[in-house]
Short mmCIF file of C-alpha atoms in Angstrom, two decimals:
data_model
loop_
_atom_site.label_atom_id
_atom_site.label_comp_id
_atom_site.label_asym_id
_atom_site.label_seq_id
_atom_site.Cartn_x
_atom_site.Cartn_y
_atom_site.Cartn_z
CA UNK D 1 170.59 52.06 -0.68
CA UNK D 2 170.99 48.29 -0.60
CA UNK D 3 174.42 46.97 0.41
CA UNK D 4 175.47 44.31 -2.11
CA UNK D 5 178.88 43.54 -0.62
CA UNK D 6 179.52 39.86 0.20
CA UNK D 7 179.61 38.70 3.80
CA UNK D 8 182.33 36.40 5.12
CA UNK D 9 179.93 33.46 4.70
CA UNK D 10 179.14 34.42 1.10
CA UNK D 11 182.85 34.67 0.38
CA UNK D 12 183.21 31.08 1.60
CA UNK D 13 185.49 32.03 4.48
CA UNK D 14 185.05 31.66 8.26
CA UNK D 15 185.01 34.94 10.23
CA UNK D 16 188.36 36.53 11.05
CA UNK D 17 187.77 36.30 14.79
CA UNK D 18 190.00 37.65 17.55
CA UNK D 19 192.95 36.28 19.43
CA UNK D 20 196.75 36.13 19.30
CA UNK D 21 196.72 35.92 15.49
CA UNK D 22 195.19 39.41 15.29
CA UNK D 23 197.90 40.81 17.55
CA UNK D 24 200.57 39.07 15.49
CA UNK D 25 199.10 40.58 12.32
CA UNK D 26 199.23 44.05 13.87
CA UNK D 27 202.86 43.58 14.89
CA UNK D 28 203.92 42.44 11.41
CA UNK D 29 202.11 45.41 9.87
CA UNK D 30 203.85 47.79 12.28
CA UNK D 31 207.30 46.51 11.32
CA UNK D 32 206.58 46.67 7.57
CA UNK D 33 205.20 50.21 7.82
CA UNK D 34 208.56 51.50 9.02
CA UNK D 35 209.07 51.67 5.25
CA UNK D 36 206.24 54.22 5.20
CA UNK D 37 207.84 56.10 8.10
CA UNK D 38 211.06 56.39 6.11
CA UNK D 39 209.05 57.44 3.05
CA UNK D 40 207.45 60.23 5.09
CA UNK D 41 210.60 61.44 6.82
CA UNK D 42 212.65 61.58 3.62
CA UNK D 43 209.95 63.51 1.75
CA UNK D 44 209.22 65.86 4.67
CA UNK D 45 212.71 66.63 5.98
CA UNK D 46 213.58 68.75 2.96
CA UNK D 47 210.90 71.24 4.05
CA UNK D 48 213.08 72.60 6.85
CA UNK D 49 216.47 71.62 5.43
CA UNK D 50 216.15 73.58 2.18
CA UNK D 51 216.94 77.09 3.44
CA UNK D 52 220.19 76.24 5.29
CA UNK D 53 221.12 73.81 2.49
CA UNK D 54 220.49 76.52 -0.09
CA UNK D 55 222.73 78.95 1.75
CA UNK D 56 225.59 76.48 2.29
CA UNK D 57 225.57 74.94 -1.20
CA UNK D 58 224.66 78.14 -3.07
CA UNK D 59 221.47 76.77 -4.66
CA UNK D 60 219.19 78.78 -6.96
CA UNK D 61 215.41 78.44 -7.50
CA UNK D 62 216.11 75.95 -10.28
CA UNK D 63 218.66 73.87 -8.37
CA UNK D 64 216.42 73.88 -5.28
CA UNK D 65 213.73 72.37 -7.49
CA UNK D 66 216.22 69.78 -8.79
CA UNK D 67 217.33 68.77 -5.29
CA UNK D 68 213.74 68.45 -4.12
CA UNK D 69 212.39 66.66 -7.18
CA UNK D 70 215.39 64.33 -7.61
CA UNK D 71 213.98 62.14 -4.86
CA UNK D 72 210.65 61.90 -6.69
CA UNK D 73 212.31 61.07 -10.04
CA UNK D 74 214.31 58.36 -8.27
CA UNK D 75 211.09 57.14 -6.64
CA UNK D 76 209.44 56.79 -10.05
CA UNK D 77 212.21 54.42 -11.14
CA UNK D 78 212.19 52.64 -7.77
CA UNK D 79 208.44 52.07 -8.02
CA UNK D 80 208.76 50.19 -11.31
CA UNK D 81 211.82 48.12 -10.43
CA UNK D 82 210.71 47.58 -6.83
CA UNK D 83 207.58 45.83 -8.05
CA UNK D 84 209.49 43.62 -10.46
CA UNK D 85 212.08 42.68 -7.83
CA UNK D 86 209.31 41.93 -5.32
CA UNK D 87 207.61 39.62 -7.82
CA UNK D 88 210.79 37.67 -8.47
CA UNK D 89 212.55 37.84 -5.10
CA UNK D 90 209.70 38.17 -2.61
CA UNK D 91 208.10 41.06 -0.74
CA UNK D 92 210.04 40.52 2.50
CA UNK D 93 213.53 40.35 1.00
CA UNK D 94 212.81 43.35 -1.20
CA UNK D 95 211.84 45.44 1.82
CA UNK D 96 215.06 44.38 3.57
CA UNK D 97 217.02 45.51 0.50
CA UNK D 98 215.18 48.83 0.55
CA UNK D 99 216.12 49.42 4.20
CA UNK D 100 219.79 49.13 3.21
CA UNK D 101 219.23 51.58 0.34
CA UNK D 102 217.57 54.04 2.74
CA UNK D 103 220.63 53.88 4.99
CA UNK D 104 223.16 54.30 2.19
CA UNK D 105 221.22 57.19 0.62
CA UNK D 106 221.09 58.94 3.98
CA UNK D 107 224.86 58.66 4.44
CA UNK D 108 225.51 60.11 0.97
CA UNK D 109 223.21 63.07 1.64
CA UNK D 110 224.69 63.80 5.06
CA UNK D 111 228.24 63.78 3.69
CA UNK D 112 227.42 65.65 0.44
CA UNK D 113 229.94 68.44 -0.24
CA UNK D 114 228.18 69.85 -3.31
CA UNK D 115 224.98 70.12 -5.33
CA UNK D 116 225.84 67.12 -7.51
CA UNK D 117 226.46 64.76 -4.60
CA UNK D 118 223.30 65.77 -2.73
CA UNK D 119 221.32 65.03 -5.90
CA UNK D 120 222.91 61.56 -6.09
CA UNK D 121 222.01 60.92 -2.47
CA UNK D 122 218.45 62.12 -2.99
CA UNK D 123 218.09 59.85 -6.03
CA UNK D 124 219.24 56.87 -3.95
CA UNK D 125 216.70 57.76 -1.28
CA UNK D 126 214.13 58.13 -4.04
CA UNK D 127 214.80 54.62 -5.30
CA UNK D 128 214.15 53.36 -1.77
CA UNK D 129 211.05 55.53 -1.29
CA UNK D 130 209.60 54.44 -4.64
CA UNK D 131 210.27 50.79 -3.93
CA UNK D 132 208.69 51.07 -0.49
CA UNK D 133 205.66 52.91 -1.87
CA UNK D 134 205.04 49.96 -4.20
CA UNK D 135 206.05 46.92 -2.16
CA UNK D 136 204.87 47.75 1.37
CA UNK D 137 201.20 48.38 0.44
CA UNK D 138 201.16 45.19 -1.66
CA UNK D 139 202.71 43.21 1.21
CA UNK D 140 200.11 44.53 3.67
CA UNK D 141 197.20 43.90 1.28
CA UNK D 142 198.36 40.32 0.67
CA UNK D 143 198.83 39.71 4.40
CA UNK D 144 195.49 41.16 5.53
CA UNK D 145 192.07 39.45 5.68
CA UNK D 146 189.70 41.25 3.32
CA UNK D 147 187.39 42.42 6.16
CA UNK D 148 190.10 44.72 7.55
CA UNK D 149 192.29 45.08 4.47
CA UNK D 150 191.56 48.78 4.06
CA UNK D 151 192.37 49.74 7.63
CA UNK D 152 195.48 47.52 7.75
CA UNK D 153 196.84 48.69 4.38
CA UNK D 154 196.01 52.27 5.37
CA UNK D 155 198.44 52.09 8.27
CA UNK D 156 201.29 52.55 5.81
CA UNK D 157 199.94 55.95 4.74
CA UNK D 158 199.42 56.85 8.40
CA UNK D 159 203.08 56.03 9.02
CA UNK D 160 204.02 58.21 6.06
CA UNK D 161 202.34 61.26 7.59
CA UNK D 162 203.78 60.37 11.02
CA UNK D 163 207.18 60.36 9.33
CA UNK D 164 206.49 63.75 7.78
CA UNK D 165 205.34 65.15 11.12
CA UNK D 166 208.45 63.71 12.76
CA UNK D 167 210.56 65.48 10.12
CA UNK D 168 208.81 68.82 10.77
CA UNK D 169 209.22 68.49 14.56
CA UNK D 170 212.86 67.35 14.31
CA UNK D 171 213.62 70.22 11.92
CA UNK D 172 212.07 72.76 14.31
CA UNK D 173 213.89 71.32 17.34
CA UNK D 174 217.26 71.16 15.58
CA UNK D 175 216.88 74.68 14.21
CA UNK D 176 215.99 75.94 17.70
CA UNK D 177 219.02 74.23 19.27
CA UNK D 178 221.65 74.84 16.58
CA UNK D 179 220.16 77.68 14.54
CA UNK D 180 219.97 77.61 10.75
CA UNK D 181 223.68 77.93 10.02
CA UNK D 182 226.05 75.75 8.04
CA UNK D 183 225.70 72.02 8.58
CA UNK D 184 222.40 72.04 10.47
CA UNK D 185 220.60 70.48 7.52
CA UNK D 186 222.99 67.53 7.66
CA UNK D 187 221.83 66.75 11.20
CA UNK D 188 218.22 66.93 10.04
CA UNK D 189 218.91 64.39 7.29
CA UNK D 190 221.01 62.10 9.51
CA UNK D 191 218.04 61.25 11.76
CA UNK D 192 216.64 59.13 8.89
CA UNK D 193 219.30 56.48 9.54
CA UNK D 194 217.56 55.38 12.76
CA UNK D 195 214.28 54.06 11.27
CA UNK D 196 216.26 52.51 8.40
CA UNK D 197 218.14 50.35 10.91
CA UNK D 198 214.86 49.53 12.71
CA UNK D 199 213.25 48.43 9.43
CA UNK D 200 216.21 46.20 8.55
CA UNK D 201 216.29 44.48 11.94
CA UNK D 202 212.51 44.14 12.17
CA UNK D 203 212.03 42.65 8.70
CA UNK D 204 214.53 39.88 9.48
CA UNK D 205 211.82 38.42 11.75
CA UNK D 206 208.83 39.03 9.47
CA UNK D 207 207.53 36.17 7.25
CA UNK D 208 206.98 36.34 3.51
CA UNK D 209 203.60 37.25 1.96
CA UNK D 210 201.43 34.10 1.94
CA UNK D 211 200.01 34.96 -1.48
CA UNK D 212 203.49 35.35 -2.96
CA UNK D 213 204.48 32.00 -1.48
CA UNK D 214 201.36 30.32 -2.89
CA UNK D 215 201.97 31.89 -6.29
CA UNK D 216 205.41 30.27 -6.31
CA UNK D 217 204.08 26.82 -5.39
CA UNK D 218 205.08 26.96 -1.73
CA UNK D 219 201.67 26.10 -0.29
CA UNK D 220 203.00 24.62 2.96
CA UNK D 221 204.96 27.78 3.70
CA UNK D 222 201.95 29.93 2.78
CA UNK D 223 199.73 27.97 5.17
CA UNK D 224 202.32 28.31 7.94
CA UNK D 225 202.29 32.10 7.52
CA UNK D 226 198.49 32.27 7.36
CA UNK D 227 198.27 30.28 10.61
CA UNK D 228 200.36 33.00 12.28
CA UNK D 229 197.82 35.69 11.38
CA UNK D 230 194.52 33.77 11.08
CA UNK D 231 192.58 31.21 13.06
CA UNK D 232 193.33 27.63 11.94
CA UNK D 233 190.08 27.10 10.02
CA UNK D 234 190.28 30.53 8.37
CA UNK D 235 193.90 29.92 7.31
CA UNK D 236 193.03 26.67 5.54
CA UNK D 237 189.91 28.12 3.90
CA UNK D 238 191.80 31.18 2.70
CA UNK D 239 194.62 29.12 1.22
CA UNK D 240 192.04 27.00 -0.60
CA UNK D 241 190.50 30.22 -1.97
CA UNK D 242 193.92 31.39 -3.17
CA UNK D 243 194.56 28.02 -4.81
CA UNK D 244 191.22 28.15 -6.66
CA UNK D 245 192.03 31.58 -7.99
CA UNK D 246 195.46 30.44 -9.17
CA UNK D 247 194.02 27.33 -10.81
CA UNK D 248 191.54 29.52 -12.67
CA UNK D 249 194.38 31.76 -13.83
CA UNK D 250 196.35 28.73 -14.98
CA UNK D 251 193.41 27.59 -17.11
CA UNK D 252 192.94 31.04 -18.61
CA UNK D 253 196.58 31.91 -19.23
CA UNK D 254 200.01 30.92 -18.04
CA UNK D 255 201.75 34.20 -18.78
CA UNK D 256 202.13 37.06 -16.33
CA UNK D 257 203.36 40.63 -16.38
CA UNK D 258 203.37 42.63 -19.62
CA UNK D 259 202.30 39.66 -21.74
CA UNK D 260 199.00 39.11 -19.97
CA UNK D 261 198.46 42.84 -19.37
CA UNK D 262 198.57 43.83 -23.03
CA UNK D 263 196.28 40.95 -24.08
CA UNK D 264 193.37 41.92 -21.83
CA UNK D 265 191.57 45.24 -22.33
CA UNK D 266 190.19 45.14 -18.77
CA UNK D 267 193.67 44.81 -17.31
CA UNK D 268 194.85 47.73 -19.44
CA UNK D 269 191.87 49.71 -18.21
CA UNK D 270 192.54 49.03 -14.52
CA UNK D 271 196.20 49.99 -14.90
CA UNK D 272 195.22 53.25 -16.60
CA UNK D 273 192.72 53.93 -13.82
CA UNK D 274 195.37 53.24 -11.20
CA UNK D 275 197.84 55.54 -12.93
CA UNK D 276 195.22 58.26 -13.29
CA UNK D 277 194.29 57.98 -9.64
CA UNK D 278 197.93 58.29 -8.57
CA UNK D 279 198.52 61.33 -10.77
CA UNK D 280 195.30 62.98 -9.57
CA UNK D 281 196.37 62.51 -5.95
CA UNK D 282 199.69 64.26 -6.54
CA UNK D 283 198.25 67.08 -8.64
CA UNK D 284 196.31 68.22 -5.58
CA UNK D 285 199.70 69.71 -4.69
CA UNK D 286 199.90 67.96 -1.32
CA UNK D 287 203.63 67.45 -1.64
CA UNK D 288 204.15 71.10 -2.52
CA UNK D 289 203.06 71.72 1.08
CA UNK D 290 205.14 68.86 2.46
CA UNK D 291 208.24 69.94 0.49
CA UNK D 292 207.83 73.72 0.40
CA UNK D 293 205.44 74.44 3.29
CA UNK D 294 207.95 76.75 4.94
CA UNK D 295 208.42 78.69 1.68
CA UNK D 296 204.65 78.99 1.14
CA UNK D 297 204.16 80.35 4.65
CA UNK D 298 207.07 82.79 4.23
CA UNK D 299 205.45 84.03 1.01
CA UNK D 300 202.17 84.44 2.89
CA UNK D 301 203.82 86.72 5.45
CA UNK D 302 205.47 84.63 8.19
CA UNK D 303 209.11 85.12 9.15
CA UNK D 304 211.39 82.18 8.36
CA UNK D 305 211.72 80.94 11.95
CA UNK D 306 207.97 81.24 12.61
CA UNK D 307 207.18 79.52 9.30
CA UNK D 308 209.38 76.55 10.24
CA UNK D 309 207.47 76.11 13.50
CA UNK D 310 204.12 76.72 11.78
CA UNK D 311 204.76 73.79 9.40
CA UNK D 312 204.16 71.50 12.39
CA UNK D 313 200.44 72.39 12.28
CA UNK D 314 199.81 70.75 8.86
CA UNK D 315 201.87 67.78 10.05
CA UNK D 316 199.73 67.35 13.15
CA UNK D 317 196.44 67.58 11.25
CA UNK D 318 197.80 65.08 8.71
CA UNK D 319 198.29 62.49 11.46
CA UNK D 320 194.87 63.23 12.99
CA UNK D 321 193.29 62.91 9.55
CA UNK D 322 195.11 59.63 8.97
CA UNK D 323 193.74 58.16 12.20
CA UNK D 324 190.19 59.20 11.24
CA UNK D 325 190.66 57.77 7.75
CA UNK D 326 191.70 54.36 9.06
CA UNK D 327 188.73 54.32 11.46
CA UNK D 328 186.37 54.96 8.52
CA UNK D 329 188.10 52.77 5.95
CA UNK D 330 185.80 49.79 6.55
CA UNK D 331 182.69 51.96 7.00
CA UNK D 332 182.63 54.16 3.90
CA UNK D 333 182.97 53.03 0.28
CA UNK D 334 186.24 53.89 -1.43
CA UNK D 335 184.54 55.87 -4.21
CA UNK D 336 182.54 57.95 -1.72
CA UNK D 337 185.71 58.73 0.23
CA UNK D 338 187.61 59.75 -2.91
CA UNK D 339 184.82 61.96 -4.23
CA UNK D 340 184.43 63.71 -0.88
CA UNK D 341 188.17 64.19 -0.56
CA UNK D 342 188.67 65.74 -4.00
CA UNK D 343 185.66 68.00 -3.41
CA UNK D 344 187.06 69.34 -0.14
CA UNK D 345 190.64 69.79 -1.37
CA UNK D 346 189.43 71.60 -4.48
CA UNK D 347 187.36 74.00 -2.37
CA UNK D 348 190.42 74.64 -0.18
CA UNK D 349 192.53 75.42 -3.25
CA UNK D 350 190.10 78.05 -4.46
CA UNK D 351 189.80 79.52 -0.94
CA UNK D 352 193.60 79.81 -0.59
CA UNK D 353 193.79 81.55 -3.97
CA UNK D 354 190.92 83.86 -3.06
CA UNK D 355 192.42 84.70 0.35
CA UNK D 356 195.74 85.62 -1.24
CA UNK D 357 193.88 88.13 -3.45
CA UNK D 358 191.54 89.49 -0.78
CA UNK D 359 194.34 89.85 1.79
CA UNK D 360 197.32 91.53 0.06
CA UNK D 361 200.89 91.33 1.33
CA UNK D 362 201.29 93.31 4.55
CA UNK D 363 197.82 92.56 5.87
CA UNK D 364 198.39 91.09 9.38
CA UNK D 365 195.56 88.58 8.89
CA UNK D 366 197.00 87.19 5.64
CA UNK D 367 199.54 84.66 7.02
CA UNK D 368 197.14 83.29 9.64
CA UNK D 369 194.20 82.90 7.26
CA UNK D 370 196.39 81.13 4.71
CA UNK D 371 197.85 78.89 7.44
CA UNK D 372 194.32 77.90 8.56
CA UNK D 373 193.34 77.12 4.96
CA UNK D 374 196.52 75.14 4.36
CA UNK D 375 195.80 73.11 7.50
CA UNK D 376 192.22 72.54 6.28
CA UNK D 377 193.56 71.39 2.90
CA UNK D 378 196.06 68.96 4.46
CA UNK D 379 193.40 67.67 6.86
CA UNK D 380 190.96 67.04 4.01
CA UNK D 381 193.68 65.36 1.98
CA UNK D 382 194.77 63.00 4.72
CA UNK D 383 191.28 62.21 6.02
CA UNK D 384 189.70 61.37 2.67
CA UNK D 385 192.31 60.98 -0.07
CA UNK D 386 195.81 59.81 0.74
CA UNK D 387 195.02 56.61 2.60
CA UNK D 388 192.10 55.77 0.31
CA UNK D 389 194.23 56.18 -2.83
CA UNK D 390 197.00 53.89 -1.56
CA UNK D 391 194.49 51.31 -0.34
CA UNK D 392 192.71 51.20 -3.72
CA UNK D 393 196.03 50.88 -5.55
CA UNK D 394 197.13 48.02 -3.28
CA UNK D 395 193.96 45.97 -3.84
CA UNK D 396 192.66 46.71 -7.33
CA UNK D 397 195.25 44.87 -9.46
CA UNK D 398 194.94 41.08 -10.14
CA UNK D 399 197.65 38.78 -8.80
CA UNK D 400 199.37 38.14 -12.14
CA UNK D 401 200.00 41.87 -12.62
CA UNK D 402 199.74 43.15 -9.04
CA UNK D 403 203.32 44.31 -8.58
CA UNK D 404 203.58 45.41 -12.23
CA UNK D 405 200.30 47.34 -12.12
CA UNK D 406 201.20 48.89 -8.79
CA UNK D 407 204.63 49.78 -10.16
CA UNK D 408 203.17 51.51 -13.24
CA UNK D 409 200.60 53.43 -11.21
CA UNK D 410 203.15 54.52 -8.61
CA UNK D 411 205.67 55.39 -11.35
CA UNK D 412 203.12 57.82 -12.81
CA UNK D 413 202.33 59.12 -9.32
CA UNK D 414 205.99 59.86 -8.65
CA UNK D 415 206.54 61.49 -12.04
CA UNK D 416 203.66 63.85 -11.20
CA UNK D 417 205.23 64.46 -7.78
CA UNK D 418 208.61 65.16 -9.37
CA UNK D 419 207.20 67.65 -11.84
CA UNK D 420 205.31 69.49 -9.09
CA UNK D 421 208.44 69.52 -6.92
CA UNK D 422 210.64 70.67 -9.81
CA UNK D 423 208.47 73.55 -11.00
CA UNK D 424 206.71 74.67 -7.81
CA UNK D 425 209.38 77.23 -6.71
CA UNK D 426 209.44 78.78 -10.18
CA UNK D 427 205.64 78.83 -10.50
CA UNK D 428 205.21 80.48 -7.10
CA UNK D 429 207.91 83.00 -8.01
CA UNK D 430 206.10 83.80 -11.26
CA UNK D 431 202.42 83.70 -10.22
CA UNK D 432 202.47 83.80 -6.42
CA UNK D 433 200.16 81.78 -4.20
CA UNK D 434 197.13 83.04 -6.11
CA UNK D 435 197.90 81.58 -9.51
CA UNK D 436 199.44 78.41 -8.08
CA UNK D 437 196.45 77.38 -5.98
CA UNK D 438 193.84 78.41 -8.52
CA UNK D 439 195.68 76.09 -10.91
CA UNK D 440 195.49 73.25 -8.40
CA UNK D 441 191.77 73.96 -8.05
CA UNK D 442 191.12 73.55 -11.78
CA UNK D 443 192.99 70.24 -11.77
CA UNK D 444 190.88 69.15 -8.79
CA UNK D 445 187.66 69.64 -10.78
CA UNK D 446 189.03 67.42 -13.56
CA UNK D 447 190.06 64.79 -11.00
CA UNK D 448 186.53 64.71 -9.58
CA UNK D 449 185.11 63.94 -13.01
CA UNK D 450 187.68 61.18 -13.51
CA UNK D 451 186.90 59.51 -10.16
CA UNK D 452 183.16 59.67 -10.71
CA UNK D 453 183.36 58.21 -14.20
CA UNK D 454 186.05 55.52 -13.98
CA UNK D 455 187.21 54.39 -10.51
CA UNK D 456 185.54 51.10 -9.39
CA UNK D 457 184.52 50.08 -5.86
CA UNK D 458 186.64 47.49 -4.04
CA UNK D 459 185.55 47.66 -0.40
CA UNK D 460 184.09 44.47 1.07
CA UNK D 461 185.52 42.16 -1.60
CA UNK D 462 188.34 39.64 -1.27
CA UNK D 463 191.37 40.16 -3.49
CA UNK D 464 190.25 37.12 -5.46
CA UNK D 465 186.77 38.63 -6.00
CA UNK D 466 188.30 41.92 -7.14
CA UNK D 467 190.54 39.95 -9.48
CA UNK D 468 187.60 38.10 -11.03
CA UNK D 469 185.68 41.37 -11.40
CA UNK D 470 188.58 43.04 -13.22
CA UNK D 471 189.26 40.06 -15.50
CA UNK D 472 185.61 39.84 -16.56
CA UNK D 473 184.96 43.58 -16.64
CA UNK D 474 182.11 43.28 -14.13
CA UNK D 475 183.92 45.48 -11.59
CA UNK D 476 183.52 48.42 -13.94
CA UNK D 477 179.73 48.14 -14.24
CA UNK D 478 177.15 49.84 -12.04
CA UNK D 479 174.99 47.47 -9.99
CA UNK D 480 171.38 47.86 -8.91
CA UNK D 481 172.44 49.84 -5.86
CA UNK D 482 174.34 52.33 -7.99
CA UNK D 483 177.77 51.02 -6.94
CA UNK D 484 180.61 50.13 -9.24
#
């Protein structure tokens, strides 16, 4: 197969090179991805906190689903408004605002005396999670040189799974030290305040996105930022490339946001593809494991205390998979990664459903076989899907609708997450593991068809080249090498 991706020379840009600017870029990315760490901890901590919370607050299957999914519904709203605020106010200041919201939401949850208050706190955390899930990947994509954009943007997803693993480990440690009695879940939730403070302090020293600055006519400031994270000649060449793209946009249209989106069928198409990709990712059921992993393992045959410790295994494999994914992000095409990932997760779904039938309740092998398959599912998801999905979403939308398109796609993603979180306890209660995971498997087959037919390739292209390909429709065509 012939590789038709442009080289740095063909893109008109000097090589990225090495030196202090690369280390500075890595440091800025690390600080920004504390938003991903908070995202992961807040979505994962409920896994171990649910049982003691349920006992203390008197929750039912339905109200457990509401508490769990309220974060995701809040995240859906936060994804839309986070993108709009980031467009108007800047990526950096928006992330600082989100760190404050993370802290306030944590305090409300920790102090919650009742079901209603914990839902309010979870919604506040959801607004912050949704905003971070939209703004942080866009900030990283706009900060990164295109040659390493995938691996740099993918660090946010790696921090998400590190946050989830941290939540699982903290939950297990706290439960071991203080048991699972009244109030222990409050301690689990309180730990989230620490990375929120770190994100706030760190972002005070992080510069604004150079592309956002250039979009708002602040070319000198954009060049100053680029010189922090690029060699001098690359910074000037890249700013010139950004200017050319903006001049072309100005000639084509002066509107942005909904106005330009609804007037261009290719922009509508890319937003629908982004939304479909986000929904497909969540309908794998990955967050059913991250939210309800302990409950799934209890249903498979583990005791509650053993199940809480066993949830660490999927968390560990998620981090390992994330590291492998970042290492391969610049080596394997995005479409190939997505197709492989959905294939593997779908096979795991059907195997989990089959194992739950072949090994009935009471069989001593049942819990261990299901645990191994759950770990395989999470590993497949994190190695081939999660990072790739977020990277594609961060780079596929043109500048004039980037935050809006990202917001719409992530809104749909979080609505899917919320519905899974809301109904998962009831579905498992009604159909058991068998029906639940067979259902996920069927959805996985449909997702494979969608990816194969519609999702374009973005690896090896600058954001400006992706933008031109979307605007003209050429990104959606198949080239001589069989790539989109």
